[in-house]
Amino acid sequence: MLSVHNFSYGLLNPALGYVMSCLGAFLGLRCTVRARALTGPARARWLALAAVSIGTTGIWVMHFIAMLGYTIPGLPILYNVPITIGSMLLAVIVVFAGLLIVGFGKEGWPTLLLAGTITGIGVASMHYTGMAAMQMQARMSYNPGLFALSVLIAVVAATVALWFTLRLRATWSTVGAALIMGLAVSGMHYTGMAAMRVYSAAPGAGMAMNGASAEGFLLPLIVGISVLAFVLTATLALSPTDEEIRADTELMTRIGEAAALRPGAHAAAPLAPASSPRWRPVITSRAAQARRQGDDVPQP
């Protein structure tokens, strides 16, 4: 059996992978908070965005950041590009499937366990699909016990993550949940890596090496996805929260009721959706005008 190194760059890879996993989980959980306030296609769109955040940054990026630190002395490692991309799409699809099940299905433990099992097995499949993308002059096998443990960790982690999507609202609780999810994803990855055994290829049994190097393919892809994650972070930070949307909606309702009670009042022009921040000055101006006229309108 060949000697392998999971931490060729020390703790840099696992630490950076954990941070990115937590970031992806946090973004995904915040998207699910927005989704719960909506219905129909709008909810599905936010769940899709959550799946992209968790599936790419939270799971796939963590996996391949860790793989950048994986080396076998004297043995070059390349990656099959279509299989690697397929593993990323698989992560997004299974997370989206789980979110749809809990987002539109009947609330309860049976639904949660079904979604968690499907998502967890899918996440484990993403990991081992990513491993299958490796090309090297060696053969691989897996320890059955550690293999099963990694799948179990993935299922439990997915179930807990989906439970979080149904329960969390506050930002700080989402941060705590993201830290837990990042730890679970990292634990599943390194358990799966511990299960892998690498042996020298039999003489004359070398495989074709037509893949891409980690530095030439994985690194630019990881950087690109990470940039998109930070753009999404900024978008979420600038968009109104559920509390702001509810407060604006209540304020507009009170303004309309107060205006209707004034003698000789005409119907006010409809306000733009409260969820658009650019209409906040309009809402605030109308509220101030109503208060000057003696109407009972709360402060925005």
PDB file of C-alpha atoms in Angstrom:
ATOM      1  CA  MET A   1       0.000   0.000   0.000  1.00  0.00           C
ATOM      2  CA  LEU A   2       1.325   3.423  -0.945  1.00  0.00           C
ATOM      3  CA  SER A   3       1.875   6.221   1.536  1.00  0.00           C
ATOM      4  CA  VAL A   4      -0.519   9.143   1.071  1.00  0.00           C
ATOM      5  CA  HIS A   5      -0.532  12.664   2.483  1.00  0.00           C
ATOM      6  CA  ASN A   6      -3.847  14.421   3.190  1.00  0.00           C
ATOM      7  CA  PHE A   7      -2.213  17.534   4.638  1.00  0.00           C
ATOM      8  CA  SER A   8       0.643  18.384   2.266  1.00  0.00           C
ATOM      9  CA  TYR A   9       0.191  22.091   3.073  1.00  0.00           C
ATOM     10  CA  GLY A  10      -0.313  21.581   6.786  1.00  0.00           C
ATOM     11  CA  LEU A  11      -3.595  22.808   8.246  1.00  0.00           C
ATOM     12  CA  LEU A  12      -4.135  25.364   5.471  1.00  0.00           C
ATOM     13  CA  ASN A  13      -6.337  23.128   3.324  1.00  0.00           C
ATOM     14  CA  PRO A  14      -8.605  21.727   6.064  1.00  0.00           C
ATOM     15  CA  ALA A  15      -8.957  25.170   7.672  1.00  0.00           C
ATOM     16  CA  LEU A  16      -9.764  26.932   4.390  1.00  0.00           C
ATOM     17  CA  GLY A  17     -12.078  24.107   3.348  1.00  0.00           C
ATOM     18  CA  TYR A  18     -13.938  24.360   6.654  1.00  0.00           C
ATOM     19  CA  VAL A  19     -14.330  28.129   6.317  1.00  0.00           C
ATOM     20  CA  MET A  20     -15.731  27.802   2.795  1.00  0.00           C
ATOM     21  CA  SER A  21     -18.064  25.008   3.888  1.00  0.00           C
ATOM     22  CA  CYS A  22     -19.392  27.195   6.705  1.00  0.00           C
ATOM     23  CA  LEU A  23     -19.844  30.128   4.323  1.00  0.00           C
ATOM     24  CA  GLY A  24     -21.774  28.013   1.833  1.00  0.00           C
ATOM     25  CA  ALA A  25     -23.930  26.569   4.602  1.00  0.00           C
ATOM     26  CA  PHE A  26     -24.637  30.038   6.021  1.00  0.00           C
ATOM     27  CA  LEU A  27     -25.659  31.432   2.633  1.00  0.00           C
ATOM     28  CA  GLY A  28     -27.851  28.427   1.954  1.00  0.00           C
ATOM     29  CA  LEU A  29     -29.567  28.645   5.329  1.00  0.00           C
ATOM     30  CA  ARG A  30     -30.259  32.355   4.875  1.00  0.00           C
ATOM     31  CA  CYS A  31     -31.793  31.582   1.487  1.00  0.00           C
ATOM     32  CA  THR A  32     -34.076  28.998   3.094  1.00  0.00           C
ATOM     33  CA  VAL A  33     -35.178  31.604   5.639  1.00  0.00           C
ATOM     34  CA  ARG A  34     -36.299  33.800   2.738  1.00  0.00           C
ATOM     35  CA  ALA A  35     -37.939  30.816   1.053  1.00  0.00           C
ATOM     36  CA  ARG A  36     -40.108  30.056   4.094  1.00  0.00           C
ATOM     37  CA  ALA A  37     -41.669  33.519   3.859  1.00  0.00           C
ATOM     38  CA  LEU A  38     -42.813  32.826   0.281  1.00  0.00           C
ATOM     39  CA  THR A  39     -44.924  30.318  -1.610  1.00  0.00           C
ATOM     40  CA  GLY A  40     -45.032  28.668  -5.021  1.00  0.00           C
ATOM     41  CA  PRO A  41     -42.383  29.445  -7.650  1.00  0.00           C
ATOM     42  CA  ALA A  42     -40.809  32.205  -5.545  1.00  0.00           C
ATOM     43  CA  ARG A  43     -40.106  29.713  -2.766  1.00  0.00           C
ATOM     44  CA  ALA A  44     -38.672  27.229  -5.267  1.00  0.00           C
ATOM     45  CA  ARG A  45     -36.305  29.891  -6.641  1.00  0.00           C
ATOM     46  CA  TRP A  46     -34.903  30.691  -3.203  1.00  0.00           C
ATOM     47  CA  LEU A  47     -34.548  26.969  -2.474  1.00  0.00           C
ATOM     48  CA  ALA A  48     -32.665  26.553  -5.748  1.00  0.00           C
ATOM     49  CA  LEU A  49     -30.328  29.363  -4.725  1.00  0.00           C
ATOM     50  CA  ALA A  50     -29.854  27.657  -1.363  1.00  0.00           C
ATOM     51  CA  ALA A  51     -29.020  24.384  -3.117  1.00  0.00           C
ATOM     52  CA  VAL A  52     -26.404  26.101  -5.271  1.00  0.00           C
ATOM     53  CA  SER A  53     -24.844  27.740  -2.198  1.00  0.00           C
ATOM     54  CA  ILE A  54     -24.728  24.580  -0.103  1.00  0.00           C
ATOM     55  CA  GLY A  55     -23.978  22.180  -2.949  1.00  0.00           C
ATOM     56  CA  THR A  56     -21.124  24.159  -4.510  1.00  0.00           C
ATOM     57  CA  THR A  57     -19.468  26.259  -1.796  1.00  0.00           C
ATOM     58  CA  GLY A  58     -20.638  24.273   1.220  1.00  0.00           C
ATOM     59  CA  ILE A  59     -19.820  20.779  -0.058  1.00  0.00           C
ATOM     60  CA  TRP A  60     -18.020  20.621  -3.407  1.00  0.00           C
ATOM     61  CA  VAL A  61     -15.554  23.463  -2.834  1.00  0.00           C
ATOM     62  CA  MET A  62     -14.711  22.095   0.621  1.00  0.00           C
ATOM     63  CA  HIS A  63     -14.028  18.666  -0.876  1.00  0.00           C
ATOM     64  CA  PHE A  64     -11.678  19.878  -3.578  1.00  0.00           C
ATOM     65  CA  ILE A  65      -9.890  22.446  -1.419  1.00  0.00           C
ATOM     66  CA  ALA A  66      -9.048  19.480   0.791  1.00  0.00           C
ATOM     67  CA  MET A  67      -8.004  17.473  -2.280  1.00  0.00           C
ATOM     68  CA  LEU A  68      -5.474  20.173  -3.205  1.00  0.00           C
ATOM     69  CA  GLY A  69      -3.556  19.002  -0.141  1.00  0.00           C
ATOM     70  CA  TYR A  70      -3.793  15.318  -1.094  1.00  0.00           C
ATOM     71  CA  THR A  71      -0.578  13.930  -2.558  1.00  0.00           C
ATOM     72  CA  ILE A  72       1.132  10.607  -3.086  1.00  0.00           C
ATOM     73  CA  PRO A  73       4.941  10.975  -3.132  1.00  0.00           C
ATOM     74  CA  GLY A  74       6.330  10.303  -6.593  1.00  0.00           C
ATOM     75  CA  LEU A  75       2.901   9.811  -8.156  1.00  0.00           C
ATOM     76  CA  PRO A  76       1.250  12.586 -10.215  1.00  0.00           C
ATOM     77  CA  ILE A  77      -2.528  12.954  -9.846  1.00  0.00           C
ATOM     78  CA  LEU A  78      -4.811  14.321 -12.557  1.00  0.00           C
ATOM     79  CA  TYR A  79      -8.594  14.824 -12.579  1.00  0.00           C
ATOM     80  CA  ASN A  80     -11.107  13.781 -15.217  1.00  0.00           C
ATOM     81  CA  VAL A  81     -12.855  17.065 -16.063  1.00  0.00           C
ATOM     82  CA  PRO A  82     -16.372  15.788 -16.998  1.00  0.00           C
ATOM     83  CA  ILE A  83     -16.571  13.539 -13.918  1.00  0.00           C
ATOM     84  CA  THR A  84     -15.367  16.356 -11.661  1.00  0.00           C
ATOM     85  CA  ILE A  85     -17.966  18.783 -13.035  1.00  0.00           C
ATOM     86  CA  GLY A  86     -20.576  16.038 -12.760  1.00  0.00           C
ATOM     87  CA  SER A  87     -19.776  15.612  -9.066  1.00  0.00           C
ATOM     88  CA  MET A  88     -20.496  19.308  -8.497  1.00  0.00           C
ATOM     89  CA  LEU A  89     -23.818  19.121 -10.338  1.00  0.00           C
ATOM     90  CA  LEU A  90     -24.693  16.015  -8.333  1.00  0.00           C
ATOM     91  CA  ALA A  91     -24.131  17.902  -5.069  1.00  0.00           C
ATOM     92  CA  VAL A  92     -26.449  20.728  -6.163  1.00  0.00           C
ATOM     93  CA  ILE A  93     -29.159  18.371  -7.424  1.00  0.00           C
ATOM     94  CA  VAL A  94     -29.350  16.215  -4.289  1.00  0.00           C
ATOM     95  CA  VAL A  95     -29.394  19.237  -1.975  1.00  0.00           C
ATOM     96  CA  PHE A  96     -32.147  20.821  -4.082  1.00  0.00           C
ATOM     97  CA  ALA A  97     -34.126  17.572  -3.953  1.00  0.00           C
ATOM     98  CA  GLY A  98     -33.900  17.488  -0.176  1.00  0.00           C
ATOM     99  CA  LEU A  99     -34.908  21.139   0.146  1.00  0.00           C
ATOM    100  CA  LEU A 100     -37.890  20.634  -2.156  1.00  0.00           C
ATOM    101  CA  ILE A 101     -39.064  17.635  -0.125  1.00  0.00           C
ATOM    102  CA  VAL A 102     -38.986  19.506   3.184  1.00  0.00           C
ATOM    103  CA  GLY A 103     -40.052  22.809   1.607  1.00  0.00           C
ATOM    104  CA  PHE A 104     -43.186  21.524  -0.109  1.00  0.00           C
ATOM    105  CA  GLY A 105     -43.835  18.180   1.594  1.00  0.00           C
ATOM    106  CA  LYS A 106     -45.908  17.416   4.659  1.00  0.00           C
ATOM    107  CA  GLU A 107     -44.186  18.657   7.790  1.00  0.00           C
ATOM    108  CA  GLY A 108     -43.002  15.916  10.126  1.00  0.00           C
ATOM    109  CA  TRP A 109     -40.185  13.505  10.892  1.00  0.00           C
ATOM    110  CA  PRO A 110     -40.976  10.996   8.102  1.00  0.00           C
ATOM    111  CA  THR A 111     -40.566  13.722   5.483  1.00  0.00           C
ATOM    112  CA  LEU A 112     -37.409  15.028   7.142  1.00  0.00           C
ATOM    113  CA  LEU A 113     -35.830  11.568   7.392  1.00  0.00           C
ATOM    114  CA  LEU A 114     -36.670  10.795   3.763  1.00  0.00           C
ATOM    115  CA  ALA A 115     -35.146  14.053   2.575  1.00  0.00           C
ATOM    116  CA  GLY A 116     -32.097  13.619   4.821  1.00  0.00           C
ATOM    117  CA  THR A 117     -31.458  10.092   3.597  1.00  0.00           C
ATOM    118  CA  ILE A 118     -31.737  11.055  -0.072  1.00  0.00           C
ATOM    119  CA  THR A 119     -29.550  14.119   0.377  1.00  0.00           C
ATOM    120  CA  GLY A 120     -26.982  12.348   2.558  1.00  0.00           C
ATOM    121  CA  ILE A 121     -26.533   9.448   0.168  1.00  0.00           C
ATOM    122  CA  GLY A 122     -26.276  11.968  -2.654  1.00  0.00           C
ATOM    123  CA  VAL A 123     -23.586  13.958  -0.828  1.00  0.00           C
ATOM    124  CA  ALA A 124     -21.616  10.770  -0.168  1.00  0.00           C
ATOM    125  CA  SER A 125     -22.028   9.871  -3.839  1.00  0.00           C
ATOM    126  CA  MET A 126     -20.646  13.278  -4.769  1.00  0.00           C
ATOM    127  CA  HIS A 127     -17.570  12.601  -2.614  1.00  0.00           C
ATOM    128  CA  TYR A 128     -16.855   9.207  -4.119  1.00  0.00           C
ATOM    129  CA  THR A 129     -17.633  10.446  -7.628  1.00  0.00           C
ATOM    130  CA  GLY A 130     -15.022  13.139  -7.073  1.00  0.00           C
ATOM    131  CA  MET A 131     -12.588  10.457  -5.954  1.00  0.00           C
ATOM    132  CA  ALA A 132     -13.387   8.404  -9.059  1.00  0.00           C
ATOM    133  CA  ALA A 133     -12.325  11.414 -11.142  1.00  0.00           C
ATOM    134  CA  MET A 134      -8.733  10.967  -9.932  1.00  0.00           C
ATOM    135  CA  GLN A 135      -6.322   9.600 -12.515  1.00  0.00           C
ATOM    136  CA  MET A 136      -3.027   8.081 -11.358  1.00  0.00           C
ATOM    137  CA  GLN A 137      -0.831   5.082 -11.993  1.00  0.00           C
ATOM    138  CA  ALA A 138      -2.278   3.208  -9.032  1.00  0.00           C
ATOM    139  CA  ARG A 139      -5.400   1.370  -7.968  1.00  0.00           C
ATOM    140  CA  MET A 140      -7.762   2.330  -5.144  1.00  0.00           C
ATOM    141  CA  SER A 141      -9.988   0.441  -2.737  1.00  0.00           C
ATOM    142  CA  TYR A 142     -11.997   1.389   0.349  1.00  0.00           C
ATOM    143  CA  ASN A 143     -12.205   0.052   3.882  1.00  0.00           C
ATOM    144  CA  PRO A 144     -15.853  -1.128   4.167  1.00  0.00           C
ATOM    145  CA  GLY A 145     -16.297   0.015   7.767  1.00  0.00           C
ATOM    146  CA  LEU A 146     -14.980   3.535   7.243  1.00  0.00           C
ATOM    147  CA  PHE A 147     -16.837   3.752   3.934  1.00  0.00           C
ATOM    148  CA  ALA A 148     -20.133   2.947   5.683  1.00  0.00           C
ATOM    149  CA  LEU A 149     -19.303   5.401   8.489  1.00  0.00           C
ATOM    150  CA  SER A 150     -18.706   8.211   5.990  1.00  0.00           C
ATOM    151  CA  VAL A 151     -22.106   7.569   4.382  1.00  0.00           C
ATOM    152  CA  LEU A 152     -23.765   7.516   7.814  1.00  0.00           C
ATOM    153  CA  ILE A 153     -22.124  10.832   8.713  1.00  0.00           C
ATOM    154  CA  ALA A 154     -23.379  12.307   5.432  1.00  0.00           C
ATOM    155  CA  VAL A 155     -26.964  11.157   6.083  1.00  0.00           C
ATOM    156  CA  VAL A 156     -26.981  12.447   9.673  1.00  0.00           C
ATOM    157  CA  ALA A 157     -25.399  15.744   8.630  1.00  0.00           C
ATOM    158  CA  ALA A 158     -27.902  16.201   5.797  1.00  0.00           C
ATOM    159  CA  THR A 159     -30.848  15.458   8.092  1.00  0.00           C
ATOM    160  CA  VAL A 160     -29.617  17.944  10.699  1.00  0.00           C
ATOM    161  CA  ALA A 161     -29.000  20.553   7.994  1.00  0.00           C
ATOM    162  CA  LEU A 162     -32.522  20.146   6.618  1.00  0.00           C
ATOM    163  CA  TRP A 163     -33.930  20.389  10.146  1.00  0.00           C
ATOM    164  CA  PHE A 164     -32.059  23.679  10.515  1.00  0.00           C
ATOM    165  CA  THR A 165     -33.686  24.962   7.314  1.00  0.00           C
ATOM    166  CA  LEU A 166     -37.116  24.427   8.874  1.00  0.00           C
ATOM    167  CA  ARG A 167     -36.401  25.991  12.257  1.00  0.00           C
ATOM    168  CA  LEU A 168     -33.852  28.792  12.099  1.00  0.00           C
ATOM    169  CA  ARG A 169     -34.630  32.469  11.588  1.00  0.00           C
ATOM    170  CA  ALA A 170     -32.208  34.575  13.630  1.00  0.00           C
ATOM    171  CA  THR A 171     -28.853  35.393  12.046  1.00  0.00           C
ATOM    172  CA  TRP A 172     -26.743  34.243  14.996  1.00  0.00           C
ATOM    173  CA  SER A 173     -28.483  30.895  15.215  1.00  0.00           C
ATOM    174  CA  THR A 174     -27.817  30.490  11.485  1.00  0.00           C
ATOM    175  CA  VAL A 175     -24.127  31.174  12.099  1.00  0.00           C
ATOM    176  CA  GLY A 176     -24.038  28.465  14.766  1.00  0.00           C
ATOM    177  CA  ALA A 177     -25.810  26.010  12.479  1.00  0.00           C
ATOM    178  CA  ALA A 178     -23.385  26.793   9.649  1.00  0.00           C
ATOM    179  CA  LEU A 179     -20.413  26.061  11.921  1.00  0.00           C
ATOM    180  CA  ILE A 180     -21.937  22.688  12.802  1.00  0.00           C
ATOM    181  CA  MET A 181     -22.706  21.881   9.173  1.00  0.00           C
ATOM    182  CA  GLY A 182     -19.161  22.791   8.113  1.00  0.00           C
ATOM    183  CA  LEU A 183     -17.768  20.460  10.760  1.00  0.00           C
ATOM    184  CA  ALA A 184     -20.048  17.639   9.604  1.00  0.00           C
ATOM    185  CA  VAL A 185     -19.115  18.052   5.926  1.00  0.00           C
ATOM    186  CA  SER A 186     -15.409  18.121   6.794  1.00  0.00           C
ATOM    187  CA  GLY A 187     -15.815  15.091   9.044  1.00  0.00           C
ATOM    188  CA  MET A 188     -17.535  13.151   6.282  1.00  0.00           C
ATOM    189  CA  HIS A 189     -14.798  14.075   3.792  1.00  0.00           C
ATOM    190  CA  TYR A 190     -11.855  13.045   5.946  1.00  0.00           C
ATOM    191  CA  THR A 191     -13.601   9.867   7.070  1.00  0.00           C
ATOM    192  CA  GLY A 192     -14.010   8.974   3.405  1.00  0.00           C
ATOM    193  CA  MET A 193     -10.356   9.779   2.756  1.00  0.00           C
ATOM    194  CA  ALA A 194      -9.314   7.585   5.687  1.00  0.00           C
ATOM    195  CA  ALA A 195     -11.283   4.742   4.096  1.00  0.00           C
ATOM    196  CA  MET A 196      -9.263   4.929   0.876  1.00  0.00           C
ATOM    197  CA  ARG A 197      -6.375   2.568   0.229  1.00  0.00           C
ATOM    198  CA  VAL A 198      -3.956   3.162  -2.656  1.00  0.00           C
ATOM    199  CA  TYR A 199      -1.834   0.380  -4.138  1.00  0.00           C
ATOM    200  CA  SER A 200       0.800   0.319  -6.843  1.00  0.00           C
ATOM    201  CA  ALA A 201      -0.587  -0.587 -10.234  1.00  0.00           C
ATOM    202  CA  ALA A 202       0.312  -3.997 -11.583  1.00  0.00           C
ATOM    203  CA  PRO A 203       3.109  -3.981 -14.173  1.00  0.00           C
ATOM    204  CA  GLY A 204       1.715  -3.106 -17.584  1.00  0.00           C
ATOM    205  CA  ALA A 205      -1.632  -2.057 -16.105  1.00  0.00           C
ATOM    206  CA  GLY A 206      -1.056   1.685 -16.259  1.00  0.00           C
ATOM    207  CA  MET A 207      -4.071   3.849 -17.049  1.00  0.00           C
ATOM    208  CA  ALA A 208      -4.321   6.655 -19.585  1.00  0.00           C
ATOM    209  CA  MET A 209      -3.511  10.043 -18.013  1.00  0.00           C
ATOM    210  CA  ASN A 210      -5.580  12.571 -19.981  1.00  0.00           C
ATOM    211  CA  GLY A 211      -7.044  14.626 -17.146  1.00  0.00           C
ATOM    212  CA  ALA A 212      -6.253  18.094 -15.796  1.00  0.00           C
ATOM    213  CA  SER A 213      -3.960  18.973 -12.923  1.00  0.00           C
ATOM    214  CA  ALA A 214      -5.341  20.277  -9.659  1.00  0.00           C
ATOM    215  CA  GLU A 215      -3.492  23.579 -10.020  1.00  0.00           C
ATOM    216  CA  GLY A 216      -4.552  24.109 -13.625  1.00  0.00           C
ATOM    217  CA  PHE A 217      -8.209  23.060 -13.315  1.00  0.00           C
ATOM    218  CA  LEU A 218      -9.448  22.805  -9.745  1.00  0.00           C
ATOM    219  CA  LEU A 219      -7.835  25.946  -8.375  1.00  0.00           C
ATOM    220  CA  PRO A 220      -9.351  28.388 -10.937  1.00  0.00           C
ATOM    221  CA  LEU A 221     -12.733  26.683 -10.579  1.00  0.00           C
ATOM    222  CA  ILE A 222     -12.620  26.925  -6.791  1.00  0.00           C
ATOM    223  CA  VAL A 223     -11.624  30.598  -6.950  1.00  0.00           C
ATOM    224  CA  GLY A 224     -14.461  31.356  -9.383  1.00  0.00           C
ATOM    225  CA  ILE A 225     -17.077  29.671  -7.215  1.00  0.00           C
ATOM    226  CA  SER A 226     -15.709  31.410  -4.121  1.00  0.00           C
ATOM    227  CA  VAL A 227     -16.029  34.817  -5.788  1.00  0.00           C
ATOM    228  CA  LEU A 228     -19.638  34.032  -6.694  1.00  0.00           C
ATOM    229  CA  ALA A 229     -20.248  33.047  -3.075  1.00  0.00           C
ATOM    230  CA  PHE A 230     -19.010  36.412  -1.834  1.00  0.00           C
ATOM    231  CA  VAL A 231     -21.162  38.213  -4.416  1.00  0.00           C
ATOM    232  CA  LEU A 232     -24.148  36.260  -3.131  1.00  0.00           C
ATOM    233  CA  THR A 233     -23.183  37.225   0.418  1.00  0.00           C
ATOM    234  CA  ALA A 234     -23.259  40.898  -0.531  1.00  0.00           C
ATOM    235  CA  THR A 235     -26.603  40.462  -2.306  1.00  0.00           C
ATOM    236  CA  LEU A 236     -28.172  38.859   0.748  1.00  0.00           C
ATOM    237  CA  ALA A 237     -26.683  41.490   3.034  1.00  0.00           C
ATOM    238  CA  LEU A 238     -28.226  44.316   0.982  1.00  0.00           C
ATOM    239  CA  SER A 239     -31.634  42.698   0.508  1.00  0.00           C
ATOM    240  CA  PRO A 240     -34.341  43.215   3.162  1.00  0.00           C
ATOM    241  CA  THR A 241     -34.763  40.644   5.895  1.00  0.00           C
ATOM    242  CA  ASP A 242     -38.033  38.895   6.720  1.00  0.00           C
ATOM    243  CA  GLU A 243     -38.499  41.238   9.672  1.00  0.00           C
ATOM    244  CA  GLU A 244     -38.051  44.301   7.458  1.00  0.00           C
ATOM    245  CA  ILE A 245     -40.487  42.956   4.881  1.00  0.00           C
ATOM    246  CA  ARG A 246     -43.110  42.257   7.549  1.00  0.00           C
ATOM    247  CA  ALA A 247     -42.561  45.672   9.157  1.00  0.00           C
ATOM    248  CA  ASP A 248     -42.917  47.475   5.826  1.00  0.00           C
ATOM    249  CA  THR A 249     -46.031  45.500   4.937  1.00  0.00           C
ATOM    250  CA  GLU A 250     -47.616  46.316   8.291  1.00  0.00           C
ATOM    251  CA  LEU A 251     -46.666  49.973   7.916  1.00  0.00           C
ATOM    252  CA  MET A 252     -48.251  50.229   4.459  1.00  0.00           C
ATOM    253  CA  THR A 253     -51.405  48.585   5.771  1.00  0.00           C
ATOM    254  CA  ARG A 254     -51.631  51.090   8.641  1.00  0.00           C
ATOM    255  CA  ILE A 255     -51.038  54.006   6.269  1.00  0.00           C
ATOM    256  CA  GLY A 256     -53.807  52.782   3.975  1.00  0.00           C
ATOM    257  CA  GLU A 257     -56.217  52.301   6.875  1.00  0.00           C
ATOM    258  CA  ALA A 258     -55.442  55.750   8.288  1.00  0.00           C
ATOM    259  CA  ALA A 259     -55.894  57.408   4.894  1.00  0.00           C
ATOM    260  CA  ALA A 260     -59.230  55.673   4.367  1.00  0.00           C
ATOM    261  CA  LEU A 261     -60.544  57.024   7.689  1.00  0.00           C
ATOM    262  CA  ARG A 262     -59.898  60.687   6.816  1.00  0.00           C
ATOM    263  CA  PRO A 263     -62.997  62.568   5.654  1.00  0.00           C
ATOM    264  CA  GLY A 264     -62.965  63.106   1.909  1.00  0.00           C
ATOM    265  CA  ALA A 265     -59.843  61.044   1.469  1.00  0.00           C
ATOM    266  CA  HIS A 266     -59.153  59.643  -1.947  1.00  0.00           C
ATOM    267  CA  ALA A 267     -57.725  56.232  -2.533  1.00  0.00           C
ATOM    268  CA  ALA A 268     -53.970  56.419  -2.365  1.00  0.00           C
ATOM    269  CA  ALA A 269     -51.853  55.206  -5.235  1.00  0.00           C
ATOM    270  CA  PRO A 270     -50.675  51.697  -4.561  1.00  0.00           C
ATOM    271  CA  LEU A 271     -47.279  51.400  -3.024  1.00  0.00           C
ATOM    272  CA  ALA A 272     -44.516  49.358  -4.556  1.00  0.00           C
ATOM    273  CA  PRO A 273     -43.665  46.047  -2.975  1.00  0.00           C
ATOM    274  CA  ALA A 274     -42.216  46.506   0.477  1.00  0.00           C
ATOM    275  CA  SER A 275     -39.463  44.066  -0.264  1.00  0.00           C
ATOM    276  CA  SER A 276     -37.752  46.591  -2.572  1.00  0.00           C
ATOM    277  CA  PRO A 277     -35.338  48.755  -0.526  1.00  0.00           C
ATOM    278  CA  ARG A 278     -35.487  51.622  -3.036  1.00  0.00           C
ATOM    279  CA  TRP A 279     -39.104  52.286  -2.013  1.00  0.00           C
ATOM    280  CA  ARG A 280     -38.245  52.769   1.654  1.00  0.00           C
ATOM    281  CA  PRO A 281     -37.935  56.598   1.313  1.00  0.00           C
ATOM    282  CA  VAL A 282     -41.415  56.679  -0.279  1.00  0.00           C
ATOM    283  CA  ILE A 283     -42.889  54.621   2.546  1.00  0.00           C
ATOM    284  CA  THR A 284     -41.178  56.772   5.185  1.00  0.00           C
ATOM    285  CA  SER A 285     -42.369  59.986   3.492  1.00  0.00           C
ATOM    286  CA  ARG A 286     -45.990  58.813   3.378  1.00  0.00           C
ATOM    287  CA  ALA A 287     -45.832  57.742   6.997  1.00  0.00           C
ATOM    288  CA  ALA A 288     -44.495  61.157   8.048  1.00  0.00           C
ATOM    289  CA  GLN A 289     -47.213  62.929   6.029  1.00  0.00           C
ATOM    290  CA  ALA A 290     -49.915  60.822   7.645  1.00  0.00           C
ATOM    291  CA  ARG A 291     -48.582  61.566  11.137  1.00  0.00           C
ATOM    292  CA  ARG A 292     -48.557  65.319  10.422  1.00  0.00           C
ATOM    293  CA  GLN A 293     -52.235  65.042   9.518  1.00  0.00           C
ATOM    294  CA  GLY A 294     -52.950  63.467  12.892  1.00  0.00           C
ATOM    295  CA  ASP A 295     -53.235  59.826  11.846  1.00  0.00           C
ATOM    296  CA  ASP A 296     -52.058  57.065  14.122  1.00  0.00           C
ATOM    297  CA  VAL A 297     -49.202  55.600  12.103  1.00  0.00           C
ATOM    298  CA  PRO A 298     -46.268  53.788  13.750  1.00  0.00           C
ATOM    299  CA  GLN A 299     -42.673  54.828  13.233  1.00  0.00           C
ATOM    300  CA  PRO A 300     -41.061  52.866  10.337  1.00  0.00           C
TER     301      PRO A 300
END
